[in-house]
Amino acid sequence: WNSHAVPDSVKGVLKSLANKLDDLSTCNDLIGKHGAALQRSLSELEDLRGTTDSTDKVKAVNERATLFRITSNAMINACRDFLDVAESHSRRWQKALQHEREQRNHLEETIEQLAKQHNSLERAWRENPTSYTACLVFLDIGVELSQEGDASDENDEAEFFDAVEDSPAFITVTATGTNNIQLRRTRRSRIPDKPNYSLNLWSIMKNCIGKDLSKIPMPVNFNEPLSMLQRLSEDLEYSELLDRAAQCDSSLEQMCLVAAFSVSSYSTTVHRTAKPFNPLLGETYELDRLEEYGYRSISEQVSHHPPAAAHHVTSQRGWTLWQHITIDSKFRGKYISVMPLGNIHLQFHSSGNHYVWSKVTSTVHNIIVGKLWIDQSGDIDIVNNTTKDTCRLKFSPYSYFSREVPRKVTGVVEDREGTAHYILSGTWDDKMESAKVVDSSQGCGGSEGKQKTVYQTLQPKLLWKKYPLPDNAENMHFFSSLALTLNEPEEGVAPTDSRLRPDQRLMEAGLWDEANSQKQRLEECQRLERKRRETQANQALEEDIEGYQPLWFEKRTEDSTGESTYVYKGGYWEAKERQDWSQCPQIF
């Protein structure tokens, strides 16, 4: 190969494999060194059997055996990583090759059709030029005009070719006629590849055991280039489940779809072991998808210690969702636990059904040694406060010794009398199904002397299935298609929007050293601002003046639950329409 002909993605893979080979070579040298030392110690121990020096020698042998075991484990992990990288890229290359073949065939067919159409229109124009003056051939955007009928007829409809992925020459268009063409925005489908920076994790984490991670300054190496506000918005990846639920006549069927939606929000986390950026106080994030999916979302960081965010979503397709979430996280030495505190509320416009639930605990394992992996565990209790229907979802924690399917989720949908109507089952990283209960009976085998209920059901029906990850996702922080668009620059957003954070933007671009400098600057500014607010708060207490107040949310008491929570008070979208951001603080 000519080096200039090798694609950047292939160069990146080759570099990654070369780094893994270097790791294996280093581990091999260490194993040889520690193995030789262990052999010498064993020989010396044999010579000193029964002497007074034997205790010290046994201790030395134990230490060298421990070093040998640790190095061997590192070698095994490095081999596993090398194999994983090689296998994943082999599959990706095969898939990419097949995709390129299909795209080439599609392009050839499209070009052939356009050529035929061009010749047909040119021939028709030659025969009768005056009848075809209104005809336009949009070869550069891939629109094919109808050949039948009078081309000057305003009711003629245009026929469209699908947009070719990642090709600027073809875009999706909608048209009501040749003189009224509207373009739909195409959103980005990739971000720069994640750099391969090494960092001594233990040197930082050893001082964090038992502490709240939100209070510990961390380099961006532990982050992904999204804020917590954007991660909240990512819960809407499968908003079509709520669109379907809004059309349900049965509240029990609606509950099944709401339960599937609550599970779907975890599907994007299975490979996402990095932490999102902690939002600054007053930071906001808007997600406007009215055109594509009928909803728009606004969130705001309403508290810094403890970190808390408020989120509000309104959909033109019959539902409103809001939540006030406080994040509590602890480092336990071998793992990190993240506990979201607070409730999620969902109300359907036509029926008034009001659902409430909370999130489960997320745990990141193998913080010090081994490959990082994430698990979700605990129960989600969903309550329809209008009808009193309930659903309890159980997220089973992973166990090496269990025969259960990993990441398993099960649940039962019951009416207000406690009668089961649907059994839910699946995994939080793949799919959820529902099966209608036709009969139940008491069986044996329950724990603590309780009888186990046995349900007879119809065949299960699919409620939700996870979308496949985009190509090259493993080099783009394992972002989903929606996540790739969340930090895409947009005009007209508030100056406090997460997209405008300089440290996060620099990290996404691969400039991590510059990102760390900006992150330290922002955190120092935030500390100074907090001291200023504390001084003002002390004065406010003396003068009976309220302290910090969020801009777009206010604290209220929920009628249905009695909880004190932040809810949207309105005004954001109106301010955006006017482009009046004079109330926004300068936080970046």
Coordinates of C-alpha atoms in Angstrom, one line a residue:
W1 CA 0.0 0.0 0.0
N2 CA 1.0 3.6 -0.6
S3 CA 1.0 5.2 2.8
H4 CA -1.1 8.1 1.4
A5 CA -3.7 5.7 0.3
V6 CA -4.3 4.2 3.7
P7 CA -7.5 5.7 5.3
D8 CA -7.2 7.5 8.6
S9 CA -9.5 4.9 10.3
V10 CA -7.2 2.0 9.2
K11 CA -4.2 3.9 10.4
G12 CA -5.9 4.4 13.7
V13 CA -6.7 0.7 14.0
L14 CA -3.1 -0.3 13.1
K15 CA -1.8 2.1 15.7
S16 CA -4.1 0.7 18.3
L17 CA -3.1 -2.9 17.5
A18 CA 0.6 -1.9 17.6
N19 CA 0.1 -0.3 21.1
K20 CA -1.6 -3.5 22.3
L21 CA 1.4 -5.5 20.9
D22 CA 3.8 -3.2 22.9
D23 CA 1.7 -3.9 26.0
L24 CA 2.0 -7.6 25.4
S25 CA 5.8 -7.4 24.8
T26 CA 6.2 -5.4 28.1
C27 CA 4.1 -8.0 30.0
N28 CA 6.1 -10.8 28.5
D29 CA 9.4 -9.2 29.6
L30 CA 8.0 -8.7 33.1
I31 CA 6.8 -12.3 33.3
G32 CA 10.2 -13.5 32.3
K33 CA 11.9 -11.3 34.9
H34 CA 9.5 -12.3 37.8
G35 CA 9.5 -15.9 36.7
A36 CA 13.3 -16.1 36.9
A37 CA 13.3 -14.4 40.3
L38 CA 10.6 -16.8 41.6
Q39 CA 12.7 -19.8 40.4
R40 CA 15.8 -18.4 42.2
S41 CA 13.8 -18.0 45.4
L42 CA 12.5 -21.5 45.1
S43 CA 16.0 -22.9 44.7
E44 CA 17.2 -20.8 47.7
L45 CA 14.3 -22.0 49.8
E46 CA 15.2 -25.6 48.9
D47 CA 18.8 -25.0 50.1
L48 CA 17.6 -23.4 53.4
R49 CA 15.0 -25.9 54.3
G50 CA 15.0 -26.3 58.1
T51 CA 17.3 -23.3 58.8
T52 CA 16.4 -20.1 60.7
D53 CA 16.4 -18.1 57.5
S54 CA 13.6 -20.1 56.0
T55 CA 10.8 -17.7 57.3
D56 CA 12.3 -14.7 55.5
K57 CA 12.8 -16.7 52.4
V58 CA 9.2 -18.0 52.4
K59 CA 8.1 -14.3 52.7
A60 CA 10.3 -13.4 49.8
V61 CA 8.9 -16.3 47.7
N62 CA 5.3 -15.2 48.5
E63 CA 6.0 -11.6 47.4
R64 CA 7.6 -12.7 44.2
A65 CA 4.8 -15.2 43.5
T66 CA 2.3 -12.4 44.1
L67 CA 4.2 -10.2 41.6
F68 CA 4.2 -13.0 39.1
R69 CA 0.5 -13.5 39.5
I70 CA -0.3 -9.8 39.0
T71 CA 1.9 -9.6 36.0
S72 CA 0.3 -12.8 34.6
N73 CA -3.1 -11.3 35.1
A74 CA -2.0 -8.2 33.3
M75 CA -0.7 -10.3 30.4
I76 CA -4.1 -12.2 30.2
N77 CA -6.0 -8.9 30.2
A78 CA -3.7 -7.4 27.5
C79 CA -4.2 -10.5 25.4
R80 CA -8.0 -10.2 25.9
D81 CA -7.9 -6.6 24.9
F82 CA -5.8 -7.3 21.8
L83 CA -8.2 -10.1 20.8
D84 CA -11.3 -7.8 21.4
V85 CA -9.8 -5.0 19.3
A86 CA -8.8 -7.3 16.5
E87 CA -12.2 -9.1 16.4
S88 CA -14.3 -5.9 16.6
H89 CA -12.3 -4.2 13.8
S90 CA -12.5 -7.4 11.6
R91 CA -16.3 -7.4 11.9
R92 CA -16.4 -3.7 11.3
W93 CA -14.3 -3.9 8.2
Q94 CA -16.4 -6.7 6.8
K95 CA -19.5 -4.7 7.5
A96 CA -18.0 -1.6 6.0
L97 CA -17.0 -3.5 2.8
Q98 CA -20.5 -4.9 2.4
H99 CA -21.9 -1.4 3.0
E100 CA -19.6 0.2 0.3
R101 CA -20.6 -2.5 -2.2
E102 CA -24.3 -1.8 -1.6
Q103 CA -23.8 2.0 -1.8
R104 CA -21.8 1.6 -5.0
N105 CA -24.6 -0.5 -6.6
H106 CA -27.2 2.0 -5.4
L107 CA -25.2 4.9 -6.8
E108 CA -24.8 3.1 -10.2
E109 CA -28.5 2.5 -10.4
T110 CA -29.3 6.1 -9.4
I111 CA -26.9 7.5 -12.0
E112 CA -28.3 5.3 -14.6
Q113 CA -31.9 6.4 -13.8
L114 CA -30.9 10.0 -13.8
A115 CA -29.1 9.7 -17.2
K116 CA -32.2 8.1 -18.7
Q117 CA -34.4 10.8 -17.2
H118 CA -32.1 13.5 -18.5
N119 CA -32.2 12.0 -22.0
S120 CA -36.0 11.7 -21.8
L121 CA -36.5 15.3 -20.8
E122 CA -34.0 16.6 -23.3
R123 CA -35.7 14.6 -26.1
A124 CA -39.1 15.9 -25.0
W125 CA -37.9 19.5 -24.8
R126 CA -36.5 19.2 -28.4
E127 CA -39.9 18.0 -29.6
N128 CA -41.9 20.8 -27.9
P129 CA -39.7 23.4 -26.1
T130 CA -42.5 25.7 -25.0
S131 CA -44.3 23.0 -23.0
Y132 CA -41.3 22.1 -20.8
T133 CA -39.8 25.5 -19.8
A134 CA -40.9 24.9 -16.2
C135 CA -39.1 21.6 -15.9
L136 CA -36.0 21.5 -13.7
V137 CA -33.6 18.6 -13.2
F138 CA -32.0 18.8 -9.8
L139 CA -29.1 16.5 -10.5
D140 CA -27.1 17.9 -7.7
I141 CA -29.6 16.9 -5.0
G142 CA -30.9 13.7 -6.4
V143 CA -34.5 14.7 -7.1
E144 CA -36.2 12.9 -10.0
L145 CA -39.2 14.8 -11.6
S146 CA -42.3 12.8 -12.7
Q147 CA -42.2 12.0 -16.4
E148 CA -46.0 11.6 -16.7
G149 CA -48.4 14.4 -17.3
D150 CA -47.9 18.0 -18.1
A151 CA -44.8 19.3 -16.4
S152 CA -46.3 22.7 -15.9
D153 CA -49.1 21.3 -13.7
E154 CA -48.7 22.7 -10.1
N155 CA -50.1 19.5 -8.6
D156 CA -47.4 17.3 -10.1
E157 CA -45.5 15.5 -7.2
A158 CA -41.8 14.9 -7.2
E159 CA -40.3 11.4 -6.7
F160 CA -37.3 11.1 -4.4
F161 CA -34.3 9.0 -4.0
D162 CA -33.1 8.2 -0.5
A163 CA -30.2 10.2 0.8
V164 CA -26.9 8.4 0.5
E165 CA -25.2 8.1 3.9
D166 CA -22.3 10.5 4.5
S167 CA -22.5 11.8 1.0
P168 CA -22.8 15.6 0.6
A169 CA -24.1 15.2 -3.0
F170 CA -27.4 13.8 -1.9
I171 CA -29.7 15.1 0.8
T172 CA -33.3 14.3 1.8
V173 CA -35.8 16.8 0.5
T174 CA -39.6 17.2 0.7
A175 CA -41.5 19.0 -2.0
T176 CA -45.1 20.1 -2.8
G177 CA -44.1 20.9 -6.4
T178 CA -41.2 21.9 -8.4
N179 CA -41.4 25.5 -7.3
N180 CA -41.7 24.8 -3.6
I181 CA -38.8 22.7 -2.3
Q182 CA -38.1 22.6 1.4
L183 CA -34.9 21.1 2.8
R184 CA -34.9 19.1 6.0
R185 CA -31.8 19.5 8.2
T186 CA -29.4 16.7 8.1
R187 CA -27.6 16.1 11.5
R188 CA -24.1 14.9 11.9
S189 CA -23.4 11.2 12.0
R190 CA -19.9 11.2 13.4
I191 CA -17.5 13.1 15.7
P192 CA -13.6 13.0 15.8
D193 CA -12.2 9.7 17.0
K194 CA -11.3 9.5 20.7
P195 CA -7.5 10.0 21.3
N196 CA -5.6 7.2 22.9
Y197 CA -4.3 8.9 26.0
S198 CA -2.9 6.9 28.9
L199 CA -3.4 7.9 32.5
N200 CA -2.5 6.4 35.9
L201 CA -6.0 5.8 37.2
W202 CA -4.9 4.6 40.7
S203 CA -2.8 7.7 41.4
I204 CA -5.9 9.8 41.2
M205 CA -8.6 7.4 42.5
K206 CA -6.7 6.3 45.7
N207 CA -7.5 9.6 47.3
C208 CA -11.2 9.4 46.4
I209 CA -12.4 6.3 48.3
G210 CA -15.6 6.9 50.1
K211 CA -16.0 10.5 48.8
D212 CA -18.7 12.1 46.7
L213 CA -17.2 12.2 43.1
S214 CA -19.1 15.4 42.2
K215 CA -16.8 17.3 44.7
I216 CA -13.5 15.9 43.3
P217 CA -11.7 17.7 40.4
M218 CA -11.1 15.2 37.6
P219 CA -9.2 15.5 34.3
V220 CA -11.3 15.2 31.1
N221 CA -9.6 11.7 30.6
F222 CA -12.5 10.3 32.7
N223 CA -15.2 12.2 30.8
E224 CA -17.1 11.8 27.6
P225 CA -17.8 15.0 25.7
L226 CA -21.4 15.4 26.9
S227 CA -22.8 17.1 30.0
M228 CA -25.2 15.5 32.5
L229 CA -27.9 17.7 31.0
Q230 CA -27.3 16.2 27.6
R231 CA -27.3 12.7 29.1
L232 CA -30.8 13.4 30.6
S233 CA -32.0 14.5 27.2
E234 CA -30.6 11.2 25.8
D235 CA -33.4 9.4 27.7
L236 CA -35.6 10.6 24.8
E237 CA -33.9 8.3 22.2
Y238 CA -36.9 6.1 22.1
S239 CA -39.6 8.8 22.4
E240 CA -41.7 6.9 19.9
L241 CA -42.7 4.5 22.7
L242 CA -44.4 7.4 24.4
D243 CA -46.0 8.4 21.1
R244 CA -47.5 4.9 20.8
A245 CA -48.5 5.0 24.5
A246 CA -50.4 8.2 23.9
Q247 CA -52.6 6.4 21.4
C248 CA -53.5 3.5 23.8
D249 CA -57.1 3.2 25.0
S250 CA -56.1 0.7 27.7
S251 CA -54.2 2.1 30.6
L252 CA -52.6 -1.3 31.2
E253 CA -51.3 -1.5 27.7
Q254 CA -50.1 2.1 28.1
M255 CA -48.2 1.0 31.3
C256 CA -46.4 -1.7 29.3
L257 CA -45.0 0.9 26.9
V258 CA -44.1 3.4 29.7
A259 CA -42.2 0.6 31.4
A260 CA -40.4 -0.2 28.2
F261 CA -39.5 3.5 27.8
S262 CA -38.1 3.5 31.4
V263 CA -35.8 0.6 30.5
S264 CA -34.8 1.9 27.1
S265 CA -33.0 4.9 28.7
Y266 CA -30.3 2.5 30.0
S267 CA -29.6 0.8 26.6
T268 CA -27.0 3.5 25.6
T269 CA -25.0 3.0 28.8
V270 CA -23.8 -0.6 28.2
H271 CA -20.4 0.5 26.8
R272 CA -20.4 4.1 28.3
T273 CA -18.1 3.8 31.3
A274 CA -16.9 7.5 31.1
K275 CA -18.7 10.1 33.2
P276 CA -20.5 13.1 31.7
F277 CA -19.3 16.7 32.5
N278 CA -20.8 18.1 35.7
P279 CA -22.9 21.1 34.6
L280 CA -22.1 24.5 36.0
L281 CA -24.8 26.2 38.1
G282 CA -27.2 27.9 35.7
E283 CA -26.0 25.8 32.7
T284 CA -28.8 24.8 30.3
Y285 CA -29.4 22.5 27.4
E286 CA -32.1 22.5 24.8
L287 CA -33.1 19.7 22.4
D288 CA -35.5 20.8 19.8
R289 CA -36.8 17.9 17.7
L290 CA -40.2 19.3 16.8
E291 CA -39.6 18.7 13.1
E292 CA -38.4 15.2 13.4
Y293 CA -40.1 13.7 16.4
G294 CA -42.6 16.3 17.6
Y295 CA -41.0 17.2 20.9
R296 CA -38.7 19.8 22.4
S297 CA -36.8 19.6 25.7
I298 CA -35.2 22.1 28.0
S299 CA -33.0 21.3 31.1
E300 CA -31.2 23.5 33.6
Q301 CA -28.7 22.9 36.4
V302 CA -30.6 24.2 39.4
S303 CA -28.2 23.3 42.2
H304 CA -24.4 22.6 42.4
H305 CA -24.0 21.0 45.9
P306 CA -25.7 18.7 45.7
P307 CA -25.7 18.6 41.9
A308 CA -29.3 18.7 40.7
A309 CA -30.9 19.2 37.3
A310 CA -34.5 19.9 36.2
H311 CA -35.8 18.7 32.9
H312 CA -39.0 19.4 31.0
V313 CA -40.2 17.9 27.7
T314 CA -43.4 18.8 25.8
S315 CA -44.5 16.7 22.8
Q316 CA -47.0 17.6 20.1
R317 CA -47.9 13.9 20.0
G318 CA -49.8 13.8 23.3
W319 CA -47.5 13.8 26.3
T320 CA -45.4 15.8 28.7
L321 CA -42.4 14.6 30.8
W322 CA -40.6 16.3 33.6
Q323 CA -38.0 15.3 36.2
H324 CA -35.8 16.8 39.0
I325 CA -32.8 14.5 39.5
T326 CA -30.0 14.8 42.1
I327 CA -27.0 12.7 41.5
D328 CA -25.3 10.9 44.5
S329 CA -22.1 9.0 43.6
K330 CA -19.5 7.1 45.7
F331 CA -16.2 5.5 45.0
R332 CA -15.8 2.2 46.9
G333 CA -12.3 1.2 45.8
K334 CA -13.2 -1.5 43.2
Y335 CA -16.3 0.2 41.8
I336 CA -18.2 3.5 41.5
S337 CA -21.9 3.7 42.4
V338 CA -24.1 6.4 40.9
M339 CA -27.5 6.8 42.6
P340 CA -30.0 9.2 40.8
L341 CA -32.4 10.6 43.4
G342 CA -35.8 12.0 42.4
N343 CA -38.8 11.1 40.4
I344 CA -39.7 11.2 36.7
H345 CA -43.2 12.4 35.9
L346 CA -45.1 11.6 32.7
Q347 CA -48.6 12.8 31.8
F348 CA -50.7 12.0 28.7
H349 CA -52.8 14.8 27.4
S350 CA -55.9 13.0 26.3
S351 CA -56.4 10.6 29.2
G352 CA -54.7 12.7 31.9
N353 CA -52.9 9.5 33.1
H354 CA -50.0 10.6 35.3
Y355 CA -47.1 8.2 35.8
V356 CA -44.3 8.5 38.3
W357 CA -41.1 6.4 38.7
S358 CA -37.4 6.7 39.7
K359 CA -34.1 5.4 38.3
V360 CA -32.0 2.4 39.5
T361 CA -28.4 2.4 40.7
S362 CA -25.6 2.4 38.0
T363 CA -22.3 0.7 39.0
V364 CA -19.0 0.9 37.1
H365 CA -16.8 -2.1 38.0
N366 CA -13.0 -2.8 37.7
I367 CA -11.9 0.7 38.5
I368 CA -8.4 -0.3 39.4
V369 CA -7.7 -3.6 37.6
G370 CA -9.3 -5.2 34.6
K371 CA -11.7 -4.0 31.9
L372 CA -14.3 -1.4 33.0
W373 CA -17.9 -2.6 32.7
I374 CA -21.2 -1.1 33.9
D375 CA -24.2 -2.7 35.5
Q376 CA -27.7 -1.5 36.4
S377 CA -29.4 -3.0 39.5
G378 CA -32.4 -2.4 41.7
D379 CA -36.2 -1.9 41.3
I380 CA -38.2 0.6 39.4
D381 CA -41.8 1.1 40.7
I382 CA -44.0 2.8 38.2
V383 CA -47.3 4.1 39.5
N384 CA -50.2 5.5 37.4
N385 CA -51.5 8.0 40.0
T386 CA -54.7 8.4 38.0
T387 CA -55.8 4.8 37.8
K388 CA -53.5 3.3 40.5
D389 CA -52.1 0.7 38.1
T390 CA -48.6 -0.3 39.0
C391 CA -45.5 -2.0 37.5
R392 CA -42.5 -3.2 39.4
L393 CA -39.4 -3.7 37.2
K394 CA -36.5 -5.7 38.7
F395 CA -33.0 -5.1 37.3
S396 CA -31.0 -8.2 38.2
P397 CA -27.4 -7.5 39.2
Y398 CA -24.8 -9.4 37.2
S399 CA -23.3 -12.4 38.9
Y400 CA -20.5 -14.6 37.6
F401 CA -22.1 -17.7 39.1
S402 CA -25.7 -17.0 38.0
R403 CA -27.3 -18.9 35.1
E404 CA -29.6 -16.0 34.4
V405 CA -29.3 -13.9 31.2
P406 CA -27.0 -11.0 31.9
R407 CA -28.7 -7.5 32.3
K408 CA -32.0 -9.2 32.8
V409 CA -35.1 -7.1 33.5
T410 CA -38.5 -8.6 34.6
G411 CA -41.7 -7.0 35.7
V412 CA -45.4 -7.4 36.4
V413 CA -48.2 -5.0 35.4
E414 CA -51.1 -5.0 37.9
D415 CA -54.3 -3.0 38.2
R416 CA -55.4 -1.2 41.4
E417 CA -56.7 -4.4 42.9
G418 CA -53.3 -6.2 42.5
T419 CA -54.4 -8.4 39.7
A420 CA -51.6 -9.2 37.2
H421 CA -52.4 -8.4 33.5
Y422 CA -49.0 -8.5 31.8
I423 CA -45.6 -10.0 32.4
L424 CA -42.6 -8.0 31.1
S425 CA -39.2 -9.5 30.3
G426 CA -36.1 -8.7 28.5
T427 CA -32.7 -7.0 29.0
W428 CA -31.9 -3.4 29.5
D429 CA -29.3 -3.4 26.7
D430 CA -31.4 -5.0 24.0
K431 CA -35.2 -5.4 24.1
M432 CA -38.3 -5.7 26.2
E433 CA -41.4 -7.9 25.6
S434 CA -44.9 -8.1 27.1
A435 CA -47.0 -11.2 27.5
K436 CA -50.7 -11.0 28.4
V437 CA -51.7 -13.0 31.5
V438 CA -54.5 -15.5 31.0
D439 CA -54.3 -17.4 34.3
S440 CA -52.3 -17.6 37.5
S441 CA -51.8 -20.1 40.2
Q442 CA -49.8 -20.6 43.4
G443 CA -46.8 -22.9 43.1
C444 CA -43.9 -23.9 45.3
G445 CA -40.3 -22.8 45.4
G446 CA -40.8 -19.3 46.8
S447 CA -38.3 -17.8 49.3
E448 CA -38.9 -17.4 53.0
G449 CA -41.7 -19.9 53.0
K450 CA -43.8 -17.9 50.5
Q451 CA -45.6 -19.5 47.6
K452 CA -44.4 -18.5 44.2
T453 CA -47.1 -17.3 41.7
V454 CA -47.1 -19.1 38.4
Y455 CA -48.5 -17.1 35.4
Q456 CA -49.9 -18.6 32.2
T457 CA -49.5 -16.1 29.4
L458 CA -50.0 -15.7 25.7
Q459 CA -47.0 -15.5 23.3
P460 CA -44.9 -12.4 24.2
K461 CA -45.0 -9.3 21.9
L462 CA -42.1 -7.0 21.3
L463 CA -42.4 -3.6 23.0
W464 CA -39.0 -2.2 22.3
K465 CA -35.8 -3.1 20.5
K466 CA -32.5 -1.2 20.7
Y467 CA -31.2 0.5 17.6
P468 CA -27.7 -0.7 16.4
L469 CA -24.8 1.6 17.2
P470 CA -23.4 3.7 14.3
D471 CA -20.3 2.5 12.4
N472 CA -17.1 3.3 14.2
A473 CA -19.0 3.8 17.5
E474 CA -16.2 2.2 19.5
N475 CA -13.9 5.1 18.5
M476 CA -16.6 7.7 19.2
H477 CA -17.2 7.0 22.9
F478 CA -19.8 4.4 21.9
F479 CA -22.3 7.2 21.2
S480 CA -25.6 6.3 19.8
S481 CA -27.0 8.1 16.7
L482 CA -28.8 10.6 18.9
A483 CA -25.8 11.1 21.2
L484 CA -23.7 12.0 18.2
T485 CA -26.0 15.0 17.5
L486 CA -26.4 16.3 21.1
N487 CA -23.3 18.4 21.1
E488 CA -23.6 19.6 17.5
P489 CA -23.3 23.4 17.3
E490 CA -26.6 25.2 16.8
E491 CA -27.5 28.8 16.2
G492 CA -29.8 30.7 18.5
V493 CA -29.4 28.6 21.7
A494 CA -29.0 30.3 25.1
P495 CA -25.4 31.5 26.0
T496 CA -25.6 29.0 28.9
D497 CA -26.2 26.0 26.6
S498 CA -23.9 23.0 27.1
R499 CA -22.9 23.1 23.5
L500 CA -21.0 26.3 24.2
R501 CA -18.8 24.9 27.1
P502 CA -15.2 25.4 25.9
D503 CA -13.7 22.4 27.8
Q504 CA -16.3 20.0 26.5
R505 CA -15.9 21.3 22.9
L506 CA -12.1 21.0 23.1
M507 CA -12.4 17.4 24.4
E508 CA -14.7 16.4 21.6
A509 CA -12.2 17.8 19.1
G510 CA -9.4 15.6 20.7
L511 CA -7.6 18.5 22.3
W512 CA -7.5 17.1 25.8
D513 CA -4.7 19.2 27.3
E514 CA -6.4 22.4 26.2
A515 CA -9.7 21.0 27.5
N516 CA -8.2 20.3 30.9
S517 CA -6.9 23.9 31.1
Q518 CA -10.4 25.2 30.3
K519 CA -12.0 22.8 32.8
Q520 CA -9.7 24.1 35.6
R521 CA -10.5 27.7 34.7
L522 CA -14.3 27.1 34.7
E523 CA -14.1 25.2 38.0
E524 CA -12.1 28.0 39.7
C525 CA -14.6 30.6 38.4
Q526 CA -17.4 28.5 39.8
R527 CA -15.7 28.3 43.2
L528 CA -15.3 32.1 43.3
E529 CA -18.9 32.6 42.2
R530 CA -20.0 30.2 44.9
K531 CA -18.2 32.1 47.6
R532 CA -19.8 35.3 46.4
R533 CA -23.2 33.7 46.6
E534 CA -22.6 32.4 50.1
T535 CA -21.7 35.9 51.2
Q536 CA -24.9 37.2 49.6
A537 CA -26.9 34.4 51.1
N538 CA -25.7 35.3 54.6
Q539 CA -26.8 38.8 54.0
A540 CA -30.1 37.6 52.5
L541 CA -30.8 35.6 55.6
E542 CA -30.5 38.7 57.7
E543 CA -32.7 40.6 55.3
D544 CA -35.1 37.7 54.6
I545 CA -34.3 37.6 50.9
E546 CA -34.4 34.4 48.9
G547 CA -31.0 33.0 47.7
Y548 CA -30.1 31.6 44.3
Q549 CA -33.1 31.1 41.9
P550 CA -32.9 29.1 38.6
L551 CA -33.9 31.0 35.5
W552 CA -36.4 28.7 33.8
F553 CA -37.5 26.4 36.7
E554 CA -39.1 27.0 40.1
K555 CA -39.7 24.8 43.1
R556 CA -43.2 23.6 43.7
T557 CA -45.0 20.8 45.6
E558 CA -46.4 18.0 43.4
D559 CA -50.1 17.6 44.1
S560 CA -50.0 13.8 43.3
T561 CA -46.9 12.9 45.4
G562 CA -46.5 15.8 47.8
E563 CA -42.8 16.0 46.9
S564 CA -40.9 19.3 46.5
T565 CA -39.5 19.5 43.0
Y566 CA -38.4 21.9 40.4
V567 CA -40.8 22.4 37.5
Y568 CA -40.6 24.4 34.3
K569 CA -42.1 27.9 34.7
G570 CA -42.0 28.7 31.0
G571 CA -40.4 31.5 29.0
Y572 CA -37.4 29.7 27.4
W573 CA -38.8 29.1 23.9
E574 CA -40.4 32.6 23.9
A575 CA -37.0 34.1 24.8
K576 CA -35.3 32.1 22.0
E577 CA -37.9 33.3 19.4
R578 CA -37.1 36.9 20.4
Q579 CA -33.4 36.1 20.8
D580 CA -33.5 37.9 24.2
W581 CA -31.0 36.3 26.5
S582 CA -30.4 39.3 28.7
Q583 CA -31.4 37.4 31.8
C584 CA -28.9 34.6 31.3
P585 CA -25.8 34.7 33.5
Q586 CA -22.3 34.5 32.0
I587 CA -21.0 31.1 33.1
F588 CA -18.5 30.1 30.4

